[in-house]
Amino acid sequence: MIDNWNLLLAFLADQPATSSEEPNQTAPLLILAGNGLPVLVDHAADLLRNKQIAHLFLVGGVGHATPVLRKNFADQGFLFAETLSESEMYRCYLKEKYHFSDAQLLVESHSTNSGENAQFALDKLQKMQLSPQKVLLMNDPILQRRTRATFEKVWGNTAVEFENYVPIVPQLERWHEEGSNAVMTFKQPELDNQWPLNYFKSLVLGEIARLHDDEHGYGPKGKGYLNHVEVPKEIWIAYQEILTQTNWQFCRT
C-alpha cells in the first residue's frame, strides 16, 4: 500500500523536472500559501537569505491547516496566540528566527481556501502596483498541484509565469495501522509527525478527488475552481486501490 501512497504523493507535489538538478530557482516573488508545515517556511527563508527572491509573500488566514501549523510550531518551541492566522504565524516566526524586515515580507491574512489565496494575493499585488513577471509557488506538497492550477485559473488575465517550488516530495517509508495504533514515517525524517494520520489521509485522498475533472471535482467539468488537470490512469488506479484498503474518515473543512 505504501507504493500507492507514494505514487499519489509524487503526483500531487508536482515538482518541476529540473528542480532537483537546478535547485537555484529564482524569481522576484515567492508566494507561500498557508499550510501546516513549518519546515517549508525555513526553505522559503533560505531563498530570501540567498537573494533568489526579492520578496516573500505569505498568504493565508484561518483554515483547516491552522491548528496543525500552530501545534507543529509549538513542538519546535514557537508559541503563537490562538488568534493568529497562518500567514501571521509565518511572519512572526521569520522575524524572530531570521530577523527579516517588514519590507521583505508581504502578508495576506484573510483567505481561507486556495481560490481566495490566489484572488486575495492578486488583489494585494495590484493594489501595491506590483506586477512580477514570474512567481514561485509553494504550499504543502500534497496541495501543490492544485495550488498551481488554481492560481493559473484566477490569474488567467495576467502575464505572470508560475513555477512550483517544491523542496520536499514526501515519500512514506513505513505505514502500519492496528486498531487505534498507527505508525507513519517518511523517508524525509523532518516530515515525521507533521500531519495527524486522519488529516494526512484526508489531504491526499481529498486532493485526488478534487483534481479529477468530473462533475464532482474542482475542474472545468465540475465546480470550475481551477484549470483542467489530467489525472493519469495509474494515479487513479492507485487512488481506487487505497480507498478499498484503508479506513478513511473525511476530516477537512
mmCIF file with all atom_site columns, N, CA and C in Angstrom, residues 20 29 68 84 90 100 108 118 128 130 133 143 151 168 183 185 208 211 218 226 231 250:
data_model
loop_
_atom_site.group_PDB
_atom_site.id
_atom_site.type_symbol
_atom_site.label_atom_id
_atom_site.label_alt_id
_atom_site.label_comp_id
_atom_site.label_asym_id
_atom_site.label_entity_id
_atom_site.label_seq_id
_atom_site.pdbx_PDB_ins_code
_atom_site.Cartn_x
_atom_site.Cartn_y
_atom_site.Cartn_z
_atom_site.occupancy
_atom_site.B_iso_or_equiv
_atom_site.pdbx_formal_charge
_atom_site.auth_seq_id
_atom_site.auth_comp_id
_atom_site.auth_asym_id
_atom_site.auth_atom_id
_atom_site.pdbx_PDB_model_num
ATOM 1  N N  . SER A 1 20  ? 15.431  19.275 -8.933  1.00 0.00 ? 20  SER A N  1
ATOM 2  C CA . SER A 1 20  ? 16.426  18.516 -8.191  1.00 0.00 ? 20  SER A CA 1
ATOM 3  C C  . SER A 1 20  ? 17.821  18.716 -8.776  1.00 0.00 ? 20  SER A C  1
ATOM 4  N N  . LEU A 1 29  ? 9.413   37.078 -6.767  1.00 0.00 ? 29  LEU A N  1
ATOM 5  C CA . LEU A 1 29  ? 8.468   36.849 -5.675  1.00 0.00 ? 29  LEU A CA 1
ATOM 6  C C  . LEU A 1 29  ? 8.216   35.363 -5.481  1.00 0.00 ? 29  LEU A C  1
ATOM 7  N N  . VAL A 1 68  ? -2.990  22.618 12.954  1.00 0.00 ? 68  VAL A N  1
ATOM 8  C CA . VAL A 1 68  ? -1.839  21.750 12.695  1.00 0.00 ? 68  VAL A CA 1
ATOM 9  C C  . VAL A 1 68  ? -0.556  22.578 12.700  1.00 0.00 ? 68  VAL A C  1
ATOM 10 N N  . LEU A 1 84  ? -3.887  34.208 15.878  1.00 0.00 ? 84  LEU A N  1
ATOM 11 C CA . LEU A 1 84  ? -3.059  34.472 14.699  1.00 0.00 ? 84  LEU A CA 1
ATOM 12 C C  . LEU A 1 84  ? -3.444  33.576 13.524  1.00 0.00 ? 84  LEU A C  1
ATOM 13 N N  . TYR A 1 90  ? 3.601   32.689 10.286  1.00 0.00 ? 90  TYR A N  1
ATOM 14 C CA . TYR A 1 90  ? 4.796   32.678 9.440   1.00 0.00 ? 90  TYR A CA 1
ATOM 15 C C  . TYR A 1 90  ? 5.630   33.937 9.657   1.00 0.00 ? 90  TYR A C  1
ATOM 16 N N  . PHE A 1 100 ? 14.102  39.006 9.406   1.00 0.00 ? 100 PHE A N  1
ATOM 17 C CA . PHE A 1 100 ? 13.727  39.686 8.170   1.00 0.00 ? 100 PHE A CA 1
ATOM 18 C C  . PHE A 1 100 ? 12.962  40.964 8.492   1.00 0.00 ? 100 PHE A C  1
ATOM 19 N N  . GLU A 1 108 ? -0.870  38.473 3.483   1.00 0.00 ? 108 GLU A N  1
ATOM 20 C CA . GLU A 1 108 ? -2.318  38.464 3.252   1.00 0.00 ? 108 GLU A CA 1
ATOM 21 C C  . GLU A 1 108 ? -2.897  37.472 4.247   1.00 0.00 ? 108 GLU A C  1
ATOM 22 N N  . ALA A 1 118 ? -5.379  32.712 -4.060  1.00 0.00 ? 118 ALA A N  1
ATOM 23 C CA . ALA A 1 118 ? -4.997  33.246 -5.366  1.00 0.00 ? 118 ALA A CA 1
ATOM 24 C C  . ALA A 1 118 ? -5.595  34.631 -5.600  1.00 0.00 ? 118 ALA A C  1
ATOM 25 N N  . MET A 1 128 ? -0.790  47.269 -4.604  1.00 0.00 ? 128 MET A N  1
ATOM 26 C CA . MET A 1 128 ? 0.561   47.777 -4.363  1.00 0.00 ? 128 MET A CA 1
ATOM 27 C C  . MET A 1 128 ? 1.276   48.136 -5.661  1.00 0.00 ? 128 MET A C  1
ATOM 28 N N  . LEU A 1 130 ? 2.392   46.139 -7.912  1.00 0.00 ? 130 LEU A N  1
ATOM 29 C CA . LEU A 1 130 ? 3.485   45.207 -8.167  1.00 0.00 ? 130 LEU A CA 1
ATOM 30 C C  . LEU A 1 130 ? 3.021   44.211 -9.222  1.00 0.00 ? 130 LEU A C  1
ATOM 31 N N  . GLN A 1 133 ? 6.846   39.345 -13.273 1.00 0.00 ? 133 GLN A N  1
ATOM 32 C CA . GLN A 1 133 ? 6.661   38.536 -14.472 1.00 0.00 ? 133 GLN A CA 1
ATOM 33 C C  . GLN A 1 133 ? 6.725   37.042 -14.162 1.00 0.00 ? 133 GLN A C  1
ATOM 34 N N  . LEU A 1 143 ? -0.704  19.670 -1.558  1.00 0.00 ? 143 LEU A N  1
ATOM 35 C CA . LEU A 1 143 ? -1.629  20.628 -2.162  1.00 0.00 ? 143 LEU A CA 1
ATOM 36 C C  . LEU A 1 143 ? -1.034  21.361 -3.359  1.00 0.00 ? 143 LEU A C  1
ATOM 37 N N  . PHE A 1 151 ? -4.101  29.003 -9.095  1.00 0.00 ? 151 PHE A N  1
ATOM 38 C CA . PHE A 1 151 ? -3.504  30.313 -9.374  1.00 0.00 ? 151 PHE A CA 1
ATOM 39 C C  . PHE A 1 151 ? -3.535  30.615 -10.869 1.00 0.00 ? 151 PHE A C  1
ATOM 40 N N  . ILE A 1 168 ? 10.673  19.566 -1.041  1.00 0.00 ? 168 ILE A N  1
ATOM 41 C CA . ILE A 1 168 ? 10.480  18.245 -0.441  1.00 0.00 ? 168 ILE A CA 1
ATOM 42 C C  . ILE A 1 168 ? 9.298   17.554 -1.114  1.00 0.00 ? 168 ILE A C  1
ATOM 43 N N  . VAL A 1 183 ? 1.412   3.935  12.915  1.00 0.00 ? 183 VAL A N  1
ATOM 44 C CA . VAL A 1 183 ? 2.775   4.430  12.731  1.00 0.00 ? 183 VAL A CA 1
ATOM 45 C C  . VAL A 1 183 ? 2.914   4.871  11.278  1.00 0.00 ? 183 VAL A C  1
ATOM 46 N N  . THR A 1 185 ? 5.862   6.911  9.055   1.00 0.00 ? 185 THR A N  1
ATOM 47 C CA . THR A 1 185 ? 7.140   7.608  8.982   1.00 0.00 ? 185 THR A CA 1
ATOM 48 C C  . THR A 1 185 ? 7.520   7.814  7.519   1.00 0.00 ? 185 THR A C  1
ATOM 49 N N  . ILE A 1 208 ? -6.960  14.157 -4.684  1.00 0.00 ? 208 ILE A N  1
ATOM 50 C CA . ILE A 1 208 ? -7.191  13.397 -5.912  1.00 0.00 ? 208 ILE A CA 1
ATOM 51 C C  . ILE A 1 208 ? -8.637  13.565 -6.371  1.00 0.00 ? 208 ILE A C  1
ATOM 52 N N  . LEU A 1 211 ? -9.028  17.063 -7.913  1.00 0.00 ? 211 LEU A N  1
ATOM 53 C CA . LEU A 1 211 ? -8.335  17.254 -9.186  1.00 0.00 ? 211 LEU A CA 1
ATOM 54 C C  . LEU A 1 211 ? -8.981  16.479 -10.328 1.00 0.00 ? 211 LEU A C  1
ATOM 55 N N  . TYR A 1 218 ? -13.075 19.832 -8.965  1.00 0.00 ? 218 TYR A N  1
ATOM 56 C CA . TYR A 1 218 ? -12.931 21.288 -8.961  1.00 0.00 ? 218 TYR A CA 1
ATOM 57 C C  . TYR A 1 218 ? -12.570 21.850 -10.331 1.00 0.00 ? 218 TYR A C  1
ATOM 58 N N  . LEU A 1 226 ? -10.596 25.585 -10.923 1.00 0.00 ? 226 LEU A N  1
ATOM 59 C CA . LEU A 1 226 ? -9.219  25.502 -11.418 1.00 0.00 ? 226 LEU A CA 1
ATOM 60 C C  . LEU A 1 226 ? -9.200  25.017 -12.852 1.00 0.00 ? 226 LEU A C  1
ATOM 61 N N  . VAL A 1 231 ? -5.434  13.609 -14.585 1.00 0.00 ? 231 VAL A N  1
ATOM 62 C CA . VAL A 1 231 ? -5.004  12.620 -13.597 1.00 0.00 ? 231 VAL A CA 1
ATOM 63 C C  . VAL A 1 231 ? -4.677  11.333 -14.349 1.00 0.00 ? 231 VAL A C  1
ATOM 64 N N  . PHE A 1 250 ? -13.347 11.411 6.301   1.00 0.00 ? 250 PHE A N  1
ATOM 65 C CA . PHE A 1 250 ? -13.015 12.760 5.837   1.00 0.00 ? 250 PHE A CA 1
ATOM 66 C C  . PHE A 1 250 ? -13.039 13.727 7.013   1.00 0.00 ? 250 PHE A C  1
#
